[in-house]
Amino acid sequence: MSACAHQETPVPTATETNDSSQTYQIGVMVEAISIALTKSHEPQSLETISLYGTDSRYYVMIRGWLVQELAGVQSQLDASQQSQSRSISISESDLETKQKFIEQVVFLQQAIRRIDLE
């Protein structure tokens, strides 16, 4: 037998297990916030963001994420308004798209205000 066959599988230390658990919890948090951002029309979405965003350990990260999302959506809204001002006729789908951007901007502003105030 080779020396490799007799090696034991390392047992994680308490610190490694705790780090792994904390990493998992952060992953769950990121996934929950990501879902909340895609389902901004649901009332629970704002609550989810508020729950995690008011935790002082994650406040800066989550607020930064929301600010970047807001900047992206605002940029898309601005671009859609510029294209609409150049065209003679505005389609129904253009109006729907613009409305979705506006709703997302409002939602993100509310989420930022909510975590800033709590």
Tab-separated table of N, CA and C in Angstrom:
chain	number	residue	atom	x	y	z
A	1	MET	N	0.826	-1.176	0.000
A	1	MET	CA	0.000	0.000	0.000
A	1	MET	C	0.872	1.242	0.000
A	2	SER	N	0.362	2.281	-0.634
A	2	SER	CA	1.118	3.526	-0.673
A	2	SER	C	0.816	4.343	0.585
A	3	ALA	N	1.623	5.351	0.790
A	3	ALA	CA	1.440	6.222	1.953
A	3	ALA	C	0.127	6.992	1.861
A	4	CYS	N	-0.314	7.251	0.642
A	4	CYS	CA	-1.555	8.009	0.447
A	4	CYS	C	-2.772	7.222	0.926
A	5	ALA	N	-2.712	5.905	0.850
A	5	ALA	CA	-3.852	5.088	1.231
A	5	ALA	C	-4.114	5.139	2.728
A	6	HIS	N	-3.089	5.462	3.513
A	6	HIS	CA	-3.240	5.469	4.969
A	6	HIS	C	-3.521	6.854	5.545
A	7	GLN	N	-3.612	7.864	4.704
A	7	GLN	CA	-3.866	9.209	5.219
A	7	GLN	C	-5.300	9.306	5.722
A	8	GLU	N	-5.447	9.951	6.832
A	8	GLU	CA	-6.780	10.142	7.393
A	8	GLU	C	-7.389	11.415	6.838
A	9	THR	N	-8.693	11.432	6.720
A	9	THR	CA	-9.396	12.633	6.304
A	9	THR	C	-9.341	13.624	7.453
A	10	PRO	N	-8.930	14.862	7.165
A	10	PRO	CA	-8.836	15.830	8.265
A	10	PRO	C	-10.218	16.147	8.837
A	11	VAL	N	-10.268	16.254	10.134
A	11	VAL	CA	-11.506	16.598	10.827
A	11	VAL	C	-11.510	18.113	11.022
A	12	PRO	N	-12.593	18.773	10.587
A	12	PRO	CA	-12.624	20.230	10.735
A	12	PRO	C	-12.594	20.641	12.204
A	13	THR	N	-11.881	21.696	12.468
A	13	THR	CA	-11.831	22.232	13.826
A	13	THR	C	-13.119	22.998	14.099
A	14	ALA	N	-13.326	23.375	15.347
A	14	ALA	CA	-14.522	24.138	15.719
A	14	ALA	C	-14.563	25.468	14.986
A	15	THR	N	-13.394	26.094	14.816
A	15	THR	CA	-13.334	27.372	14.097
A	15	THR	C	-13.711	27.189	12.632
A	16	GLU	N	-13.193	26.137	12.012
A	16	GLU	CA	-13.515	25.872	10.609
A	16	GLU	C	-14.999	25.561	10.438
A	17	THR	N	-15.564	24.813	11.365
A	17	THR	CA	-16.992	24.505	11.310
A	17	THR	C	-17.818	25.769	11.477
A	18	ASN	N	-17.426	26.636	12.411
A	18	ASN	CA	-18.128	27.898	12.628
A	18	ASN	C	-18.020	28.790	11.392
A	19	ASP	N	-16.823	28.853	10.782
A	19	ASP	CA	-16.634	29.648	9.573
A	19	ASP	C	-17.512	29.126	8.440
A	20	SER	N	-17.587	27.811	8.336
A	20	SER	CA	-18.412	27.196	7.305
A	20	SER	C	-19.884	27.520	7.525
A	21	SER	N	-20.319	27.466	8.773
A	21	SER	CA	-21.698	27.786	9.104
A	21	SER	C	-22.006	29.256	8.811
A	22	GLN	N	-21.067	30.128	9.152
A	22	GLN	CA	-21.258	31.553	8.903
A	22	GLN	C	-21.277	31.831	7.396
A	23	THR	N	-20.430	31.151	6.655
A	23	THR	CA	-20.409	31.295	5.199
A	23	THR	C	-21.746	30.857	4.617
A	24	TYR	N	-22.273	29.765	5.115
A	24	TYR	CA	-23.576	29.282	4.660
A	24	TYR	C	-24.670	30.304	4.966
A	25	GLN	N	-24.652	30.862	6.173
A	25	GLN	CA	-25.662	31.851	6.565
A	25	GLN	C	-25.592	33.095	5.682
A	26	ILE	N	-24.380	33.513	5.336
A	26	ILE	CA	-24.233	34.668	4.449
A	26	ILE	C	-24.780	34.325	3.069
A	27	GLY	N	-24.527	33.118	2.618
A	27	GLY	CA	-25.074	32.677	1.329
A	27	GLY	C	-26.585	32.690	1.312
A	28	VAL	N	-27.187	32.235	2.404
A	28	VAL	CA	-28.653	32.247	2.530
A	28	VAL	C	-29.155	33.689	2.482
A	29	MET	N	-28.451	34.582	3.180
A	29	MET	CA	-28.841	35.990	3.208
A	29	MET	C	-28.767	36.601	1.805
A	30	VAL	N	-27.672	36.366	1.111
A	30	VAL	CA	-27.497	36.920	-0.232
A	30	VAL	C	-28.579	36.390	-1.171
A	31	GLU	N	-28.875	35.115	-1.076
A	31	GLU	CA	-29.922	34.525	-1.912
A	31	GLU	C	-31.287	35.142	-1.598
A	32	ALA	N	-31.584	35.332	-0.325
A	32	ALA	CA	-32.872	35.922	0.075
A	32	ALA	C	-33.000	37.352	-0.442
A	33	ILE	N	-31.928	38.120	-0.350
A	33	ILE	CA	-31.971	39.501	-0.839
A	33	ILE	C	-32.093	39.524	-2.357
A	34	SER	N	-31.384	38.646	-3.012
A	34	SER	CA	-31.466	38.571	-4.469
A	34	SER	C	-32.888	38.267	-4.925
A	35	ILE	N	-33.530	37.336	-4.247
A	35	ILE	CA	-34.928	37.006	-4.569
A	35	ILE	C	-35.834	38.198	-4.276
A	36	ALA	N	-35.604	38.870	-3.155
A	36	ALA	CA	-36.412	40.044	-2.804
A	36	ALA	C	-36.279	41.131	-3.867
A	37	LEU	N	-35.090	41.297	-4.417
A	37	LEU	CA	-34.887	42.316	-5.450
A	37	LEU	C	-35.601	41.959	-6.747
A	38	THR	N	-35.696	40.675	-7.045
A	38	THR	CA	-36.389	40.279	-8.277
A	38	THR	C	-37.901	40.247	-8.101
A	39	LYS	N	-38.356	40.182	-6.846
A	39	LYS	CA	-39.794	40.151	-6.571
A	39	LYS	C	-40.191	41.378	-5.754
A	40	SER	N	-39.784	42.532	-6.225
A	40	SER	CA	-40.001	43.770	-5.475
A	40	SER	C	-41.477	44.122	-5.308
A	41	HIS	N	-42.331	43.557	-6.115
A	41	HIS	CA	-43.773	43.832	-6.008
A	41	HIS	C	-44.416	43.123	-4.818
A	42	GLU	N	-43.714	42.159	-4.226
A	42	GLU	CA	-44.266	41.435	-3.082
A	42	GLU	C	-43.950	42.169	-1.779
A	43	PRO	N	-44.926	42.307	-0.893
A	43	PRO	CA	-44.708	43.055	0.363
A	43	PRO	C	-43.582	42.484	1.223
A	44	GLN	N	-43.399	41.182	1.200
A	44	GLN	CA	-42.373	40.536	2.019
A	44	GLN	C	-40.961	40.927	1.570
A	45	SER	N	-40.802	41.366	0.345
A	45	SER	CA	-39.475	41.704	-0.180
A	45	SER	C	-38.816	42.829	0.613
A	46	LEU	N	-39.562	43.861	0.886
A	46	LEU	CA	-39.032	44.979	1.662
A	46	LEU	C	-38.689	44.538	3.090
A	47	GLU	N	-39.493	43.661	3.640
A	47	GLU	CA	-39.234	43.138	4.982
A	47	GLU	C	-37.950	42.314	5.018
A	48	THR	N	-37.726	41.509	3.987
A	48	THR	CA	-36.516	40.681	3.914
A	48	THR	C	-35.280	41.552	3.874
A	49	ILE	N	-35.309	42.572	3.023
A	49	ILE	CA	-34.160	43.472	2.912
A	49	ILE	C	-33.943	44.215	4.226
A	50	SER	N	-35.016	44.642	4.857
A	50	SER	CA	-34.920	45.344	6.133
A	50	SER	C	-34.342	44.440	7.220
A	51	LEU	N	-34.768	43.192	7.238
A	51	LEU	CA	-34.284	42.237	8.237
A	51	LEU	C	-32.762	42.103	8.190
A	52	TYR	N	-32.226	41.896	7.002
A	52	TYR	CA	-30.790	41.711	6.876
A	52	TYR	C	-30.039	43.045	6.858
A	53	GLY	N	-30.631	44.054	6.259
A	53	GLY	CA	-29.961	45.342	6.105
A	53	GLY	C	-29.783	46.119	7.390
A	54	THR	N	-30.581	45.811	8.394
A	54	THR	CA	-30.439	46.505	9.670
A	54	THR	C	-29.467	45.794	10.609
A	55	ASP	N	-28.942	44.670	10.181
A	55	ASP	CA	-27.903	43.976	10.950
A	55	ASP	C	-26.589	44.722	10.701
A	56	SER	N	-26.022	45.273	11.759
A	56	SER	CA	-24.834	46.128	11.612
A	56	SER	C	-23.655	45.412	10.951
A	57	ARG	N	-23.612	44.089	11.022
A	57	ARG	CA	-22.525	43.347	10.375
A	57	ARG	C	-22.616	43.411	8.859
A	58	TYR	N	-23.824	43.554	8.328
A	58	TYR	CA	-24.020	43.480	6.887
A	58	TYR	C	-24.568	44.766	6.278
A	59	TYR	N	-24.844	45.761	7.100
A	59	TYR	CA	-25.462	47.006	6.639
A	59	TYR	C	-24.711	47.630	5.458
A	60	VAL	N	-23.410	47.802	5.589
A	60	VAL	CA	-22.631	48.479	4.542
A	60	VAL	C	-22.682	47.697	3.237
A	61	MET	N	-22.540	46.386	3.327
A	61	MET	CA	-22.568	45.552	2.125
A	61	MET	C	-23.931	45.640	1.436
A	62	ILE	N	-24.994	45.510	2.213
A	62	ILE	CA	-26.336	45.511	1.628
A	62	ILE	C	-26.703	46.884	1.094
A	63	ARG	N	-26.359	47.931	1.830
A	63	ARG	CA	-26.653	49.276	1.353
A	63	ARG	C	-25.903	49.558	0.050
A	64	GLY	N	-24.644	49.154	-0.003
A	64	GLY	CA	-23.866	49.319	-1.237
A	64	GLY	C	-24.486	48.570	-2.399
A	65	TRP	N	-24.966	47.377	-2.140
A	65	TRP	CA	-25.627	46.572	-3.160
A	65	TRP	C	-26.866	47.301	-3.669
A	66	LEU	N	-27.681	47.810	-2.742
A	66	LEU	CA	-28.904	48.515	-3.125
A	66	LEU	C	-28.599	49.786	-3.919
A	67	VAL	N	-27.583	50.519	-3.508
A	67	VAL	CA	-27.198	51.746	-4.214
A	67	VAL	C	-26.752	51.414	-5.642
A	68	GLN	N	-25.987	50.342	-5.796
A	68	GLN	CA	-25.542	49.946	-7.137
A	68	GLN	C	-26.713	49.485	-7.999
A	69	GLU	N	-27.633	48.746	-7.404
A	69	GLU	CA	-28.838	48.333	-8.133
A	69	GLU	C	-29.637	49.565	-8.567
A	70	LEU	N	-29.776	50.520	-7.656
A	70	LEU	CA	-30.505	51.749	-7.960
A	70	LEU	C	-29.841	52.512	-9.097
A	71	ALA	N	-28.535	52.613	-9.070
A	71	ALA	CA	-27.813	53.315	-10.142
A	71	ALA	C	-28.047	52.632	-11.491
A	72	GLY	N	-28.040	51.308	-11.489
A	72	GLY	CA	-28.269	50.562	-12.730
A	72	GLY	C	-29.672	50.754	-13.269
A	73	VAL	N	-30.656	50.660	-12.403
A	73	VAL	CA	-32.051	50.823	-12.831
A	73	VAL	C	-32.305	52.264	-13.261
A	74	GLN	N	-31.740	53.220	-12.531
A	74	GLN	CA	-31.903	54.634	-12.896
A	74	GLN	C	-31.294	54.905	-14.268
A	75	SER	N	-30.151	54.285	-14.543
A	75	SER	CA	-29.506	54.431	-15.844
A	75	SER	C	-30.386	53.858	-16.958
A	76	GLN	N	-30.995	52.695	-16.711
A	76	GLN	CA	-31.897	52.103	-17.697
A	76	GLN	C	-33.125	52.974	-17.911
A	77	LEU	N	-33.644	53.540	-16.844
A	77	LEU	CA	-34.797	54.426	-16.947
A	77	LEU	C	-34.441	55.672	-17.753
A	78	ASP	N	-33.298	56.259	-17.446
A	78	ASP	CA	-32.855	57.445	-18.190
A	78	ASP	C	-32.680	57.134	-19.668
A	79	ALA	N	-32.099	55.981	-19.967
A	79	ALA	CA	-31.896	55.596	-21.369
A	79	ALA	C	-33.226	55.377	-22.082
A	80	SER	N	-34.180	54.784	-21.392
A	80	SER	CA	-35.485	54.554	-22.015
A	80	SER	C	-36.208	55.879	-22.261
A	81	GLN	N	-36.034	56.840	-21.356
A	81	GLN	CA	-36.674	58.146	-21.537
A	81	GLN	C	-36.039	58.903	-22.698
A	82	GLN	N	-34.724	58.767	-22.848
A	82	GLN	CA	-34.039	59.436	-23.963
A	82	GLN	C	-34.478	58.851	-25.294
A	83	SER	N	-34.607	57.541	-25.368
A	83	SER	CA	-35.029	56.913	-26.620
A	83	SER	C	-36.479	57.259	-26.942
A	84	GLN	N	-37.300	57.399	-25.905
A	84	GLN	CA	-38.700	57.761	-26.124
A	84	GLN	C	-38.829	59.209	-26.596
A	85	SER	N	-37.936	60.077	-26.123
A	85	SER	CA	-38.019	61.473	-26.538
A	85	SER	C	-37.592	61.641	-27.995
A	86	ARG	N	-36.811	60.706	-28.512
A	86	ARG	CA	-36.373	60.770	-29.912
A	86	ARG	C	-37.384	60.166	-30.869
A	87	SER	N	-38.219	59.262	-30.389
A	87	SER	CA	-39.154	58.595	-31.292
A	87	SER	C	-40.478	59.354	-31.338
A	88	ILE	N	-41.129	59.227	-32.461
A	88	ILE	CA	-42.399	59.920	-32.676
A	88	ILE	C	-43.533	59.213	-31.939
A	89	SER	N	-43.565	57.900	-32.038
A	89	SER	CA	-44.629	57.158	-31.353
A	89	SER	C	-44.018	56.283	-30.256
A	90	ILE	N	-44.741	56.188	-29.169
A	90	ILE	CA	-44.299	55.385	-28.030
A	90	ILE	C	-45.214	54.172	-27.940
A	91	SER	N	-44.605	52.996	-27.975
A	91	SER	CA	-45.399	51.768	-27.944
A	91	SER	C	-45.858	51.457	-26.526
A	92	GLU	N	-46.834	50.574	-26.466
A	92	GLU	CA	-47.359	50.120	-25.171
A	92	GLU	C	-46.271	49.422	-24.361
A	93	SER	N	-45.449	48.631	-25.026
A	93	SER	CA	-44.386	47.908	-24.306
A	93	SER	C	-43.327	48.875	-23.770
A	94	ASP	N	-43.070	49.982	-24.498
A	94	ASP	CA	-42.134	50.991	-23.995
A	94	ASP	C	-42.664	51.627	-22.716
A	95	LEU	N	-43.949	51.897	-22.685
A	95	LEU	CA	-44.563	52.476	-21.486
A	95	LEU	C	-44.530	51.494	-20.318
A	96	GLU	N	-44.777	50.220	-20.610
A	96	GLU	CA	-44.730	49.198	-19.561
A	96	GLU	C	-43.310	49.056	-19.003
A	97	THR	N	-42.332	49.075	-19.896
A	97	THR	CA	-40.935	48.966	-19.473
A	97	THR	C	-40.553	50.147	-18.602
A	98	LYS	N	-40.944	51.340	-19.031
A	98	LYS	CA	-40.653	52.543	-18.256
A	98	LYS	C	-41.304	52.461	-16.876
A	99	GLN	N	-42.530	51.984	-16.823
A	99	GLN	CA	-43.246	51.870	-15.549
A	99	GLN	C	-42.551	50.870	-14.628
A	100	LYS	N	-42.051	49.762	-15.175
A	100	LYS	CA	-41.334	48.775	-14.362
A	100	LYS	C	-40.059	49.385	-13.775
A	101	PHE	N	-39.351	50.170	-14.587
A	101	PHE	CA	-38.144	50.833	-14.085
A	101	PHE	C	-38.495	51.814	-12.959
A	102	ILE	N	-39.559	52.574	-13.141
A	102	ILE	CA	-39.983	53.540	-12.124
A	102	ILE	C	-40.348	52.814	-10.826
A	103	GLU	N	-41.086	51.726	-10.935
A	103	GLU	CA	-41.466	50.956	-9.747
A	103	GLU	C	-40.231	50.390	-9.045
A	104	GLN	N	-39.255	49.932	-9.819
A	104	GLN	CA	-38.032	49.390	-9.221
A	104	GLN	C	-37.228	50.492	-8.527
A	105	VAL	N	-37.165	51.675	-9.129
A	105	VAL	CA	-36.471	52.808	-8.502
A	105	VAL	C	-37.130	53.149	-7.171
A	106	VAL	N	-38.450	53.227	-7.162
A	106	VAL	CA	-39.188	53.547	-5.927
A	106	VAL	C	-38.921	52.482	-4.864
A	107	PHE	N	-38.966	51.209	-5.262
A	107	PHE	CA	-38.726	50.119	-4.323
A	107	PHE	C	-37.323	50.216	-3.724
A	108	LEU	N	-36.321	50.428	-4.555
A	108	LEU	CA	-34.942	50.505	-4.062
A	108	LEU	C	-34.747	51.713	-3.145
A	109	GLN	N	-35.365	52.838	-3.484
A	109	GLN	CA	-35.271	54.007	-2.611
A	109	GLN	C	-35.922	53.722	-1.253
A	110	GLN	N	-37.066	53.043	-1.272
A	110	GLN	CA	-37.726	52.677	-0.013
A	110	GLN	C	-36.856	51.734	0.812
A	111	ALA	N	-36.236	50.767	0.148
A	111	ALA	CA	-35.390	49.798	0.855
A	111	ALA	C	-34.194	50.493	1.496
A	112	ILE	N	-33.580	51.417	0.769
A	112	ILE	CA	-32.430	52.157	1.316
A	112	ILE	C	-32.872	52.993	2.507
A	113	ARG	N	-33.994	53.699	2.357
A	113	ARG	CA	-34.504	54.505	3.472
A	113	ARG	C	-34.817	53.644	4.688
A	114	ARG	N	-35.404	52.501	4.434
A	114	ARG	CA	-35.799	51.605	5.536
A	114	ARG	C	-34.579	51.149	6.329
A	115	ILE	N	-33.511	50.734	5.654
A	115	ILE	CA	-32.353	50.249	6.420
A	115	ILE	C	-31.563	51.407	7.019
A	116	ASP	N	-31.649	52.594	6.411
A	116	ASP	CA	-30.968	53.759	6.983
A	116	ASP	C	-31.644	54.230	8.273
A	117	LEU	N	-32.960	54.123	8.333
A	117	LEU	CA	-33.711	54.644	9.469
A	117	LEU	C	-33.784	53.697	10.649
A	118	GLU	N	-33.561	52.421	10.419
A	118	GLU	CA	-33.686	51.458	11.530
A	118	GLU	C	-32.374	51.188	12.193
